[in-house]
PDB file of C-alpha atoms in Angstrom:
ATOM      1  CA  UNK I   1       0.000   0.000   0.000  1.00 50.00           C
ATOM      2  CA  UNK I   2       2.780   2.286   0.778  1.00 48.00           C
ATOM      3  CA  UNK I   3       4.609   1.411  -2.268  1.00 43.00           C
ATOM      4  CA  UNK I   4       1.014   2.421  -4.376  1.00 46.00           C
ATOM      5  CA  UNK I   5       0.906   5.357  -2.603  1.00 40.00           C
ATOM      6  CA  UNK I   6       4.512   6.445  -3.121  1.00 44.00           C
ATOM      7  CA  UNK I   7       4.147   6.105  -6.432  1.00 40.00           C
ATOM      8  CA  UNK I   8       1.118   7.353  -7.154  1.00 41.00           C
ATOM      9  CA  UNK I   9       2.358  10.795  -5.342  1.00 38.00           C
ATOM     10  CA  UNK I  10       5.396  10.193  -7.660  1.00 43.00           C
ATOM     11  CA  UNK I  11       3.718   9.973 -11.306  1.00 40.00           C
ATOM     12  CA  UNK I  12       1.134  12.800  -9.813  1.00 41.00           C
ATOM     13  CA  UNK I  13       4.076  15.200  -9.246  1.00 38.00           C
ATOM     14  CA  UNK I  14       5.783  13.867 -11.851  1.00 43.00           C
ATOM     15  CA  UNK I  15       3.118  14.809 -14.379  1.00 40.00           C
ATOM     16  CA  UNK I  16       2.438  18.275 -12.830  1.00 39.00           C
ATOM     17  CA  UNK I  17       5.703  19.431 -12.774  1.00 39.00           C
ATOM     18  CA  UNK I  18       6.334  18.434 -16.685  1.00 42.00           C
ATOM     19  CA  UNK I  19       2.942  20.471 -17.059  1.00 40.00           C
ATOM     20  CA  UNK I  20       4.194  23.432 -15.466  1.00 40.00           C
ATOM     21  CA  UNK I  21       7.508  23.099 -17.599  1.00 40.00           C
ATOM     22  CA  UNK I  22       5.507  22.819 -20.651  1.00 42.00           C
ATOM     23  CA  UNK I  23       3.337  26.033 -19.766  1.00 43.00           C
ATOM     24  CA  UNK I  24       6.497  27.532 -18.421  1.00 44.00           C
ATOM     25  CA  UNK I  25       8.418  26.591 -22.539  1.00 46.00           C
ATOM     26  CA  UNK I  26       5.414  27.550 -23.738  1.00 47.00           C
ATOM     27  CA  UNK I  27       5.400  31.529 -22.404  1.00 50.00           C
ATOM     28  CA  UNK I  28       9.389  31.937 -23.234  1.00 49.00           C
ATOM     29  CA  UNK I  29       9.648  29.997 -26.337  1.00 60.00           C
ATOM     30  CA  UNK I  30       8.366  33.110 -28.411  1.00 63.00           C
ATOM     31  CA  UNK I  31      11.457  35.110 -27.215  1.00 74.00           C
ATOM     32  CA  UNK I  32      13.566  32.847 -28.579  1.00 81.00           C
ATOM     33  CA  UNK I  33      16.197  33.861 -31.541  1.00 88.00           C
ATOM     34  CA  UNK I  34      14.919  30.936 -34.411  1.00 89.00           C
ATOM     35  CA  UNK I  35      11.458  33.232 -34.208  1.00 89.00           C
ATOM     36  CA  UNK I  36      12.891  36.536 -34.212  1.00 90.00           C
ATOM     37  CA  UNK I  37      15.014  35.693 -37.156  1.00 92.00           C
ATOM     38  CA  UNK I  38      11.673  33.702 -38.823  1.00 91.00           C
ATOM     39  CA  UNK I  39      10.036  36.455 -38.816  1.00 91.00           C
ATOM     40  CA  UNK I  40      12.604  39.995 -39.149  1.00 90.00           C
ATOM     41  CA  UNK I  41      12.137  40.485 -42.837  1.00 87.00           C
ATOM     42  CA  UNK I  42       8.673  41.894 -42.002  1.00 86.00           C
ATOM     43  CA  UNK I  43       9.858  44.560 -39.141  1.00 84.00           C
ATOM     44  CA  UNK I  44      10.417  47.887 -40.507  1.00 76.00           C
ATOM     45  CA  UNK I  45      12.383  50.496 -38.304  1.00 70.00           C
ATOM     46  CA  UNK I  46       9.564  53.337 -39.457  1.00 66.00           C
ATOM     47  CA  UNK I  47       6.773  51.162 -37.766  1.00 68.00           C
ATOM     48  CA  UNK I  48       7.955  50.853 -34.534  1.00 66.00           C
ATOM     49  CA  UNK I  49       6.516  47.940 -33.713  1.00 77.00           C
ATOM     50  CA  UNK I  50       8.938  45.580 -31.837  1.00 83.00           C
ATOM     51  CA  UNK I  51       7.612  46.238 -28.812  1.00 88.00           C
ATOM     52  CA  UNK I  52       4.048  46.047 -29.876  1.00 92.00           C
ATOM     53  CA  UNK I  53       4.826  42.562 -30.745  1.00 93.00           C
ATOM     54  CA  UNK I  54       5.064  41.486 -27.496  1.00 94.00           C
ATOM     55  CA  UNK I  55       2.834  43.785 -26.098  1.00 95.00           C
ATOM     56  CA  UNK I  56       0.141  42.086 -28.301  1.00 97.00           C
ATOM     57  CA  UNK I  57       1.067  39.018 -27.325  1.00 97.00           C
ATOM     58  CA  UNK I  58       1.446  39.661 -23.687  1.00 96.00           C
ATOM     59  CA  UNK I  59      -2.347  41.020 -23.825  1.00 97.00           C
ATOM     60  CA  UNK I  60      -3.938  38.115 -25.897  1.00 97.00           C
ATOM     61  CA  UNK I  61      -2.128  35.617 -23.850  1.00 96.00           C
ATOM     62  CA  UNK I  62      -3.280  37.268 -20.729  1.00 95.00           C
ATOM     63  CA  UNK I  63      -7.002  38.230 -21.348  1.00 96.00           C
ATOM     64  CA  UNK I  64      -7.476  34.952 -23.716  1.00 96.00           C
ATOM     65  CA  UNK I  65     -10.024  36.394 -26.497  1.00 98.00           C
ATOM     66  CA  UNK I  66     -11.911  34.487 -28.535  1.00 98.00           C
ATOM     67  CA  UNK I  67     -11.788  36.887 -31.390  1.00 98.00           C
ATOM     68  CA  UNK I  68      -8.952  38.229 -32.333  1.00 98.00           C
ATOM     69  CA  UNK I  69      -8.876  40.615 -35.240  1.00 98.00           C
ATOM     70  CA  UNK I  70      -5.996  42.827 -36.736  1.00 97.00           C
ATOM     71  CA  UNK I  71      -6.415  45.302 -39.437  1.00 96.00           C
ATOM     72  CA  UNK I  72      -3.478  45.739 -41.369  1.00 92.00           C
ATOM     73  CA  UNK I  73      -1.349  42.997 -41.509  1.00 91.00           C
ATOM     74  CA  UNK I  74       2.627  42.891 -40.731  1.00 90.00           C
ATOM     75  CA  UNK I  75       4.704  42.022 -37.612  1.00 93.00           C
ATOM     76  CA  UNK I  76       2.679  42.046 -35.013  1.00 94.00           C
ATOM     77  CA  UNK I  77       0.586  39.610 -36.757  1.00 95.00           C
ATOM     78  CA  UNK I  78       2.741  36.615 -36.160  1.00 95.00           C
ATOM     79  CA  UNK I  79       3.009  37.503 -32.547  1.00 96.00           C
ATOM     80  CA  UNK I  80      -0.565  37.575 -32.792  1.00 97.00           C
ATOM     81  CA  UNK I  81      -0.273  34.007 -34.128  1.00 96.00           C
ATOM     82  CA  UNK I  82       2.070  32.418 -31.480  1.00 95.00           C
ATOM     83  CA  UNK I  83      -0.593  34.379 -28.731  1.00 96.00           C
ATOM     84  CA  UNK I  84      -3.184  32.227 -29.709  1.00 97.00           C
ATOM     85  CA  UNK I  85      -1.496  29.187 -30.488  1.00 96.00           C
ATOM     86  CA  UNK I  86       0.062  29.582 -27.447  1.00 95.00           C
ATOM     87  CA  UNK I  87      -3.215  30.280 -24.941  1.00 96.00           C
ATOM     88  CA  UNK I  88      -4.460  27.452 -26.355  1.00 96.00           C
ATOM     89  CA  UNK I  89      -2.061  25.236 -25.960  1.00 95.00           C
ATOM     90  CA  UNK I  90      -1.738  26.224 -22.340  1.00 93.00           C
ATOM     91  CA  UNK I  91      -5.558  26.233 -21.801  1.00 93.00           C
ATOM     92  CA  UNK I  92      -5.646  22.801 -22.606  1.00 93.00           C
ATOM     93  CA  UNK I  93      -2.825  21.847 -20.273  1.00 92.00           C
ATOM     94  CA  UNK I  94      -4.811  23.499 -17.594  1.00 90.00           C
ATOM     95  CA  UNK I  95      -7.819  21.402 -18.479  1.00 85.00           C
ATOM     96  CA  UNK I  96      -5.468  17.720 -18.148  1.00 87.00           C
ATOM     97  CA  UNK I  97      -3.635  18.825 -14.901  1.00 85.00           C
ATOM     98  CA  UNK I  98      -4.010  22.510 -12.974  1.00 80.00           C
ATOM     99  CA  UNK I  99      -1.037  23.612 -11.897  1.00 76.00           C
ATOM    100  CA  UNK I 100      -1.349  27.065 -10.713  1.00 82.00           C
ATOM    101  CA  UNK I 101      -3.553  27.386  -7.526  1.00 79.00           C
ATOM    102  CA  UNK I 102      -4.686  30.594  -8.453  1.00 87.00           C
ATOM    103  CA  UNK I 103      -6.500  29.509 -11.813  1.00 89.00           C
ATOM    104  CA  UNK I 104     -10.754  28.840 -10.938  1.00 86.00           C
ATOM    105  CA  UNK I 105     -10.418  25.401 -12.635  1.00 87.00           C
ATOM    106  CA  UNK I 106      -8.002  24.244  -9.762  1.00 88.00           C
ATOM    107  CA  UNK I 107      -8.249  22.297  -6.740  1.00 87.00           C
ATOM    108  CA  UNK I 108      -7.738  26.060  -4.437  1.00 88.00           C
ATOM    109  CA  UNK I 109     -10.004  27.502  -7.238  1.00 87.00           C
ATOM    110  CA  UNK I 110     -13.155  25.329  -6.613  1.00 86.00           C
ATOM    111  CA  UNK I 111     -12.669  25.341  -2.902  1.00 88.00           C
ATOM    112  CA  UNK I 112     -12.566  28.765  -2.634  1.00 87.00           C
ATOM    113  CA  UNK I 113     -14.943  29.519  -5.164  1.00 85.00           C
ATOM    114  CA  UNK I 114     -17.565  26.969  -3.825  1.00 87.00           C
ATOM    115  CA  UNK I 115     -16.992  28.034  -0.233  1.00 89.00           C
ATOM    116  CA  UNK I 116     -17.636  31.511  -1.067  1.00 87.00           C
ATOM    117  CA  UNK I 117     -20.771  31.123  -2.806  1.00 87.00           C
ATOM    118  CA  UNK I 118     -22.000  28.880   0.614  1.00 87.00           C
ATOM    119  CA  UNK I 119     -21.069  31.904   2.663  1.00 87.00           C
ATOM    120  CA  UNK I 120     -22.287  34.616  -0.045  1.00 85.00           C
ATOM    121  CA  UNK I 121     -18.976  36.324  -0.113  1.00 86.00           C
ATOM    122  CA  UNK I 122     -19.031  36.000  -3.948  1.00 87.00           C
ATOM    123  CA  UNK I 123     -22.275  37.241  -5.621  1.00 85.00           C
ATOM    124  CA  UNK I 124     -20.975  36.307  -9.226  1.00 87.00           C
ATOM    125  CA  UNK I 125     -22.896  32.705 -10.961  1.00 89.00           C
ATOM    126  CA  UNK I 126     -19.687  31.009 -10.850  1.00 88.00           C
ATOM    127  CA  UNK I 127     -19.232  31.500 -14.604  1.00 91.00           C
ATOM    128  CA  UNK I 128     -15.635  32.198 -14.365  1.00 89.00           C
ATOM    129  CA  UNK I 129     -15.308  28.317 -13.359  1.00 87.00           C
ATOM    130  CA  UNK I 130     -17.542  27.059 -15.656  1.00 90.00           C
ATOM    131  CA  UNK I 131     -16.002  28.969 -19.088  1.00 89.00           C
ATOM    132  CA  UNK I 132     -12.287  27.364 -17.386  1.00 88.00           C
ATOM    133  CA  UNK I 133     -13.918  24.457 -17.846  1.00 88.00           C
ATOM    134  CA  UNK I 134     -14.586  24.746 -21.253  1.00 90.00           C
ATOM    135  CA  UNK I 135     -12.488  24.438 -24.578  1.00 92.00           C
ATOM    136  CA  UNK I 136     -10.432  27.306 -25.312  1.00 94.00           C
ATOM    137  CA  UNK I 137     -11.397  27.938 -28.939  1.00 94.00           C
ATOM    138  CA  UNK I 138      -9.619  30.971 -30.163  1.00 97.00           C
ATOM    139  CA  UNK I 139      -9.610  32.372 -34.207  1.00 98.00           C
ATOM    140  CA  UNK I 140      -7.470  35.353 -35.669  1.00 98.00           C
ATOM    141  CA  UNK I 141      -8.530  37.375 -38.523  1.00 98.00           C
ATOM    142  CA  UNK I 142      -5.716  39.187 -39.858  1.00 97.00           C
ATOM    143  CA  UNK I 143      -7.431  41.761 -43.216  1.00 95.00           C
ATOM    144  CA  UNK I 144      -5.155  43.763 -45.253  1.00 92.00           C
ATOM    145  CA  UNK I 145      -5.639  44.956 -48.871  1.00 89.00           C
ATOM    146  CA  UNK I 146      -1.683  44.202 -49.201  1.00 86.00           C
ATOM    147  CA  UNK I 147      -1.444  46.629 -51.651  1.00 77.00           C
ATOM    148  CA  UNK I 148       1.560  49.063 -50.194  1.00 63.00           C
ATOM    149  CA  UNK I 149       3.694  47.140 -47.399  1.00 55.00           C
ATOM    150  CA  UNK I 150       3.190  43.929 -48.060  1.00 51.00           C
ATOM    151  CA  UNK I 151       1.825  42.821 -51.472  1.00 55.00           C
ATOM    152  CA  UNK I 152       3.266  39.228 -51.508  1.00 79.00           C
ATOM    153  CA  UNK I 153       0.170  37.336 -49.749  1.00 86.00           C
ATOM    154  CA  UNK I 154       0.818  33.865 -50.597  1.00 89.00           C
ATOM    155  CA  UNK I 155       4.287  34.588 -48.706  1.00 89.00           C
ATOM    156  CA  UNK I 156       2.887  36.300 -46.076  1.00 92.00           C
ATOM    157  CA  UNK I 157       0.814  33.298 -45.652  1.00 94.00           C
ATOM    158  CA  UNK I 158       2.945  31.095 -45.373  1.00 94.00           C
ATOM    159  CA  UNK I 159       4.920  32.664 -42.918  1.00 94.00           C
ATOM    160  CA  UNK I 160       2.057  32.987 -40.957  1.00 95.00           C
ATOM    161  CA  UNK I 161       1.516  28.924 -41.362  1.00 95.00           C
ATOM    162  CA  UNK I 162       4.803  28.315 -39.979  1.00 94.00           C
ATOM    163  CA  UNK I 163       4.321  30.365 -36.868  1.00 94.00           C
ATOM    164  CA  UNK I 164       1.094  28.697 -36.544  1.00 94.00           C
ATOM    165  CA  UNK I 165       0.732  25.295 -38.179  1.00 95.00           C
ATOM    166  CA  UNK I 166      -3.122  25.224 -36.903  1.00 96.00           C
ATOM    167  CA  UNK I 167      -4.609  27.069 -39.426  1.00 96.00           C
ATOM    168  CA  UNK I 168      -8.114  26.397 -37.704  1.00 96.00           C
ATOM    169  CA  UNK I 169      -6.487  29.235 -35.181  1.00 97.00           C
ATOM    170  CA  UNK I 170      -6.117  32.116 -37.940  1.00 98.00           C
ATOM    171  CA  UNK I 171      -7.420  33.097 -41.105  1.00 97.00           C
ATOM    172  CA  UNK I 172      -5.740  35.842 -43.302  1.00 96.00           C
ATOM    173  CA  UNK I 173      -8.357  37.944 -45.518  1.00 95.00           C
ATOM    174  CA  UNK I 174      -6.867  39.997 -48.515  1.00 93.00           C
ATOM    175  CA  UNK I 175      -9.858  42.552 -48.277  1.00 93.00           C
ATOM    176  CA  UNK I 176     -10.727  45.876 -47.250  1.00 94.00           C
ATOM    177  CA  UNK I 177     -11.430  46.313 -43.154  1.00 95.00           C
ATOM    178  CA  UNK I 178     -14.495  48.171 -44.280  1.00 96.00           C
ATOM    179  CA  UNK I 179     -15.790  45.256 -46.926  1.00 97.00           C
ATOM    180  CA  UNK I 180     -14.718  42.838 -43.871  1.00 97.00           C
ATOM    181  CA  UNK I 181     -16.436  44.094 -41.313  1.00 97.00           C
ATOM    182  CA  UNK I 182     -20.136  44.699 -43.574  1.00 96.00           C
ATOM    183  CA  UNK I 183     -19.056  40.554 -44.665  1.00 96.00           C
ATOM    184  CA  UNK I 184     -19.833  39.779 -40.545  1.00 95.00           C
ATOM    185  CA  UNK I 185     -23.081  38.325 -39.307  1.00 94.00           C
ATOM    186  CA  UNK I 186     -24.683  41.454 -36.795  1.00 94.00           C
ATOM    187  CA  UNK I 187     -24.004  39.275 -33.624  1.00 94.00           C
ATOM    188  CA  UNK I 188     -20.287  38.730 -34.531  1.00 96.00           C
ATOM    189  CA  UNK I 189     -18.443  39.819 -31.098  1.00 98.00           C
ATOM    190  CA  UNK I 190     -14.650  41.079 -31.248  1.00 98.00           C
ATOM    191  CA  UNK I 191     -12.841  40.490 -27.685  1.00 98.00           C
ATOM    192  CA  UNK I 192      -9.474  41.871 -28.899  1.00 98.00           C
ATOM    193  CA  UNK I 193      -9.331  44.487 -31.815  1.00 98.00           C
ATOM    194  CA  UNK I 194      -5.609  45.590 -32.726  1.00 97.00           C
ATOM    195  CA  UNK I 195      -5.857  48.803 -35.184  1.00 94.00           C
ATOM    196  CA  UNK I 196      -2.545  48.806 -36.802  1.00 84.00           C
ATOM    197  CA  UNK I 197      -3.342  51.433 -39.493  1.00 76.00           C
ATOM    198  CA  UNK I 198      -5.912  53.263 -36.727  1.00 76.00           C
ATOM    199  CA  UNK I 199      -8.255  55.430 -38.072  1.00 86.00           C
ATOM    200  CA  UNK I 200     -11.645  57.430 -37.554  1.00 91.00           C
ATOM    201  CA  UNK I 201     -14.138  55.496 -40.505  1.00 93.00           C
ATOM    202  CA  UNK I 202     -12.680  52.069 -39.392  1.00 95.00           C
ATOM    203  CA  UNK I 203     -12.994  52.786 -35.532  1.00 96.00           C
ATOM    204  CA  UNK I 204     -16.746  53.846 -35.945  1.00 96.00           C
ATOM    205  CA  UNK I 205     -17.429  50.499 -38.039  1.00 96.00           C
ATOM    206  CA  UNK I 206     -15.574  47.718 -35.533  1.00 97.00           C
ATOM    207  CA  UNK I 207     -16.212  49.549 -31.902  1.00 97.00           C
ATOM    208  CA  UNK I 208     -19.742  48.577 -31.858  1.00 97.00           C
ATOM    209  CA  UNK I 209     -18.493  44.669 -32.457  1.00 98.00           C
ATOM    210  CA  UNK I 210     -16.090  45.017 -29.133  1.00 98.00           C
ATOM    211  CA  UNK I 211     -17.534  42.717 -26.710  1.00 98.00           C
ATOM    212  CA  UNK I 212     -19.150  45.059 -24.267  1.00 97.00           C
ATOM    213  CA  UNK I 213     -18.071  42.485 -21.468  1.00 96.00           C
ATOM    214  CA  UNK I 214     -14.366  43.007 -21.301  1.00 97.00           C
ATOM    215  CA  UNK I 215     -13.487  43.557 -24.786  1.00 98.00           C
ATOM    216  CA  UNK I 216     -10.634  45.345 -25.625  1.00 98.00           C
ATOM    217  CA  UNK I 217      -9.689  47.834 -28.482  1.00 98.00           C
ATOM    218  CA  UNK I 218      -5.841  48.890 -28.962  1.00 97.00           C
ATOM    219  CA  UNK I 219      -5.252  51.757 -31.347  1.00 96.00           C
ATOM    220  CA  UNK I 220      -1.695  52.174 -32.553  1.00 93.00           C
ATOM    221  CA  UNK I 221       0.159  55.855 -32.376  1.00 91.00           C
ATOM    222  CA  UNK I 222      -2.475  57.514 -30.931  1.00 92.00           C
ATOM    223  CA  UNK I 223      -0.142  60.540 -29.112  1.00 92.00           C
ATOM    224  CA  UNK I 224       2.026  61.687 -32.175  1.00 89.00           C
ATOM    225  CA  UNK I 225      -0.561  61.803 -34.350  1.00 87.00           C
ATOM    226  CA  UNK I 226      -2.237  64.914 -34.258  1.00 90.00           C
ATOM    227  CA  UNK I 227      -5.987  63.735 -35.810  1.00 92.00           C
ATOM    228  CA  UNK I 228      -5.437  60.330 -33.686  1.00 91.00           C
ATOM    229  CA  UNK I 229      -4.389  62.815 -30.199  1.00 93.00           C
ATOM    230  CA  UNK I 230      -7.630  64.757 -31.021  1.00 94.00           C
ATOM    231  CA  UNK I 231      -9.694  61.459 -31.631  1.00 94.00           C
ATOM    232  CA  UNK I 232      -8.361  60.112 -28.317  1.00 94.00           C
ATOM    233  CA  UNK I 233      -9.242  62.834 -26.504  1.00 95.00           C
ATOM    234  CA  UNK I 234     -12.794  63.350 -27.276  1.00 95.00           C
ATOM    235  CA  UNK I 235     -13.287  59.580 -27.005  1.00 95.00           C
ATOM    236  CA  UNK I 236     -11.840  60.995 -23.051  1.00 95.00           C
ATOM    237  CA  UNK I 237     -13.901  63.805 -23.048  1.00 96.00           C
ATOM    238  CA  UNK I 238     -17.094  61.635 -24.148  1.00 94.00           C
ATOM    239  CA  UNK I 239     -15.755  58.647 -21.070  1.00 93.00           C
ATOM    240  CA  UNK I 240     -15.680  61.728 -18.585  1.00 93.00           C
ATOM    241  CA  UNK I 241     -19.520  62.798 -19.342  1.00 93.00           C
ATOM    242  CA  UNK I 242     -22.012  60.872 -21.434  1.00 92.00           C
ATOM    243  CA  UNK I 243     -20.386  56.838 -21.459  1.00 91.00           C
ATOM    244  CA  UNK I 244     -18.143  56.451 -18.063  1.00 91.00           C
ATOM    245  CA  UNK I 245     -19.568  53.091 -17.134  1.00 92.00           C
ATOM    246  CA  UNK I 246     -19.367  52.230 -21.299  1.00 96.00           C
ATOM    247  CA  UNK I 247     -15.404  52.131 -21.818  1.00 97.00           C
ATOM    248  CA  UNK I 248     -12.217  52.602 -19.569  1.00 96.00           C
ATOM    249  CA  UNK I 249      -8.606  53.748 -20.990  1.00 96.00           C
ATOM    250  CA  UNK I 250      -5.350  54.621 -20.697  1.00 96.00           C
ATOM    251  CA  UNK I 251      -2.411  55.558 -23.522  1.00 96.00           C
ATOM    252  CA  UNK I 252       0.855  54.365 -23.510  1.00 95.00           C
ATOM    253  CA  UNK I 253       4.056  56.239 -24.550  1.00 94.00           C
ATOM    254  CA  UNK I 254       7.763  55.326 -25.609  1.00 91.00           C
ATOM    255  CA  UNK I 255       9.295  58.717 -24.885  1.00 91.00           C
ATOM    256  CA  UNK I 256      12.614  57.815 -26.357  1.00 89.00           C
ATOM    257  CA  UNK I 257      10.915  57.692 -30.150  1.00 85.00           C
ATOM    258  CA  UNK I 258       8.935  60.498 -31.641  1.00 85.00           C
ATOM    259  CA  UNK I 259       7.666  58.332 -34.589  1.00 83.00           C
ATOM    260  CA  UNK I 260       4.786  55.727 -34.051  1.00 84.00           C
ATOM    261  CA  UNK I 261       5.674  56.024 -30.065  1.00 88.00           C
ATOM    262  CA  UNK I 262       2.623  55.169 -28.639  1.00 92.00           C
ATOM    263  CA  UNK I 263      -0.733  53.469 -28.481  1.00 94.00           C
ATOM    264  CA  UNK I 264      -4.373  53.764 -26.731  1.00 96.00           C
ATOM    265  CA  UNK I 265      -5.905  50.704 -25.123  1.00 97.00           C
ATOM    266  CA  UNK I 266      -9.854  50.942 -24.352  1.00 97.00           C
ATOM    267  CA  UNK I 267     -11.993  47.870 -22.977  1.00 98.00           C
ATOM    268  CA  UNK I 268     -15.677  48.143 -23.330  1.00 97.00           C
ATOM    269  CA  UNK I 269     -17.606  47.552 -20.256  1.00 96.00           C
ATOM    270  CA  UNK I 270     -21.164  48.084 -20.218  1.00 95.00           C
ATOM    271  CA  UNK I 271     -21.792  44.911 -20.206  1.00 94.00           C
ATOM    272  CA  UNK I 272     -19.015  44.066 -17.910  1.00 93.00           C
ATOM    273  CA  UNK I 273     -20.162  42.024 -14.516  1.00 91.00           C
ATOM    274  CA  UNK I 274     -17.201  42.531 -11.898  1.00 90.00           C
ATOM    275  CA  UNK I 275     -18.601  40.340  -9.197  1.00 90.00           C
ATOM    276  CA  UNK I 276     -17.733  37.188 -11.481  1.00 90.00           C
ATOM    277  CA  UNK I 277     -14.485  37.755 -10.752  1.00 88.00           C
ATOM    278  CA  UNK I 278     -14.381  38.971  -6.966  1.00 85.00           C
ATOM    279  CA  UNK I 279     -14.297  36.621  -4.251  1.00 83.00           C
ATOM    280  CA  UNK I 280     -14.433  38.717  -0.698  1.00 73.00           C
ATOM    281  CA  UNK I 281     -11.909  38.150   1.813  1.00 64.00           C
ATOM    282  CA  UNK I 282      -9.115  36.932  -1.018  1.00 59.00           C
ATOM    283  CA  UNK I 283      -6.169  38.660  -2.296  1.00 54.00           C
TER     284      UNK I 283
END
């Protein structure tokens, strides 16, 4: 019996820890110098973008969209790629084995959760749990005209199949984001809209799409741009009087560039349902 049991605890931490390794790969192995080099014929010193790479992927990685759209593609859209190949691939390893006591779908998770609802310190319907539960299904749409920057598609493509060999996890549309968007059934939610070529006609068209629970919208150089400056701050202006509990955000600056140096994240929240996500009486 002692044997069993010593070796059952053996294969169970055996197992967790090669999960946790695996996760742990999985976050770092983006960073790594075969991808850089994969993908640096598509950087461009006058776009600024490699740190929006990462930022992008630290944010879909993070928040875990569904949706995932990007209009106007380039680098950031193979960091966009490994993001969701990458969630996924750690969602499901979550689902076989939880490592992290902090995630809802974990031994501490359910505990606390389940405890909480008995003593009505969390008023939420223990959805949080219930969508960790479920498959983690993601799909980027990457549209671009690829008529300036980038008017090789078919390599573009593939360079966007060797990032991500799941092509169920991305589609790449040569169309225009205006033709795109019009193509979309009405109740087609966005949870993470990345405007690379950000401007007013396009913004109008996709920010009713933004999944008003926790949906996020990141406009790129938003704070060296004079028309984009003035666009951010009446979207401000119209936060501080008429839609506070619609939208929250903040802008972001690299004040070492004066070129493309910035962008403006907003997440949509009238929809938004905080007490799903606080337990009382927990850090």
């Amino acid at each position: 019996l002692t044997l069993t049991l010593t070796l059952t605890l053996t294969l169970t931490l055996t197992l967790a820890l090669a999960l946790a390794l695996t996760v742990t790969v999985t976050m770092i192995r983006v960073f790594d110098a075969a991808f850089l080099t994969s993908i640096a014929d598509y950087f461009s010193e006058g776009t600024s973008t490699e740190l929006m790479g990462p930022l992008v992927y630290s944010l879909v990685r993070s928040t875990r969209p569904k949706t995932v759209v990007e209009l106007g593609a380039g680098y950031t859209s193979f960091w966009l790629c490994k993001a969701v190949a990458d969630a996924k691939a750690e969602s499901e390893a979550e689902r076989i084995e939880p490592v992290s006591w902090s995630l809802w779908d974990s031994p501490v998770g359910r505990n606390v959760l389940n405890e909480a609802m008995a003593q009505g310190s969390h008023s939420g319907t223990g959805r949080k749990l219930r969508e960790a539960k479920a498959a983690y299904t993601p799909t980027l749409h990457v549209v671009d005209c690829f008529t300036e920057h980038y008017d090789q598609e078919d390599k573009f493509r593939e360079m966007m199949r060797q990032t991500c060999p799941d092509e169920e996890l991305w589609q790449l549309a040569k169309q225009d984001w205006l033709d795109y968007e019009k193509a979309w059934p009405d109740d087609t939610l966005i949870d993470f809209l990345w405007l690379d070529g950000f401007n007013r006609e396009t913004f109008d068209a996709y920010w009713p799409r933004v999944n008003p629970d926790g949906g996020v919208a990141l406009l790129h150089s938003t704070m060296n741009n004079h028309r984009n400056y003035a666009f951010v701050n009446e979207l401000k202006m119209r936060q501080a009087t008429t839609s506070f509990t619609d939208y929250e955000m903040v802008s972001l600056v690299e004040p070492h560039k004066w070129n493309q140096n910035s962008c403006t994240l907003i997440r949509k929240v009238s929809e938004y349902n905080a007490e799903e996500n606080i337990v009382r009486g927990r850090a």
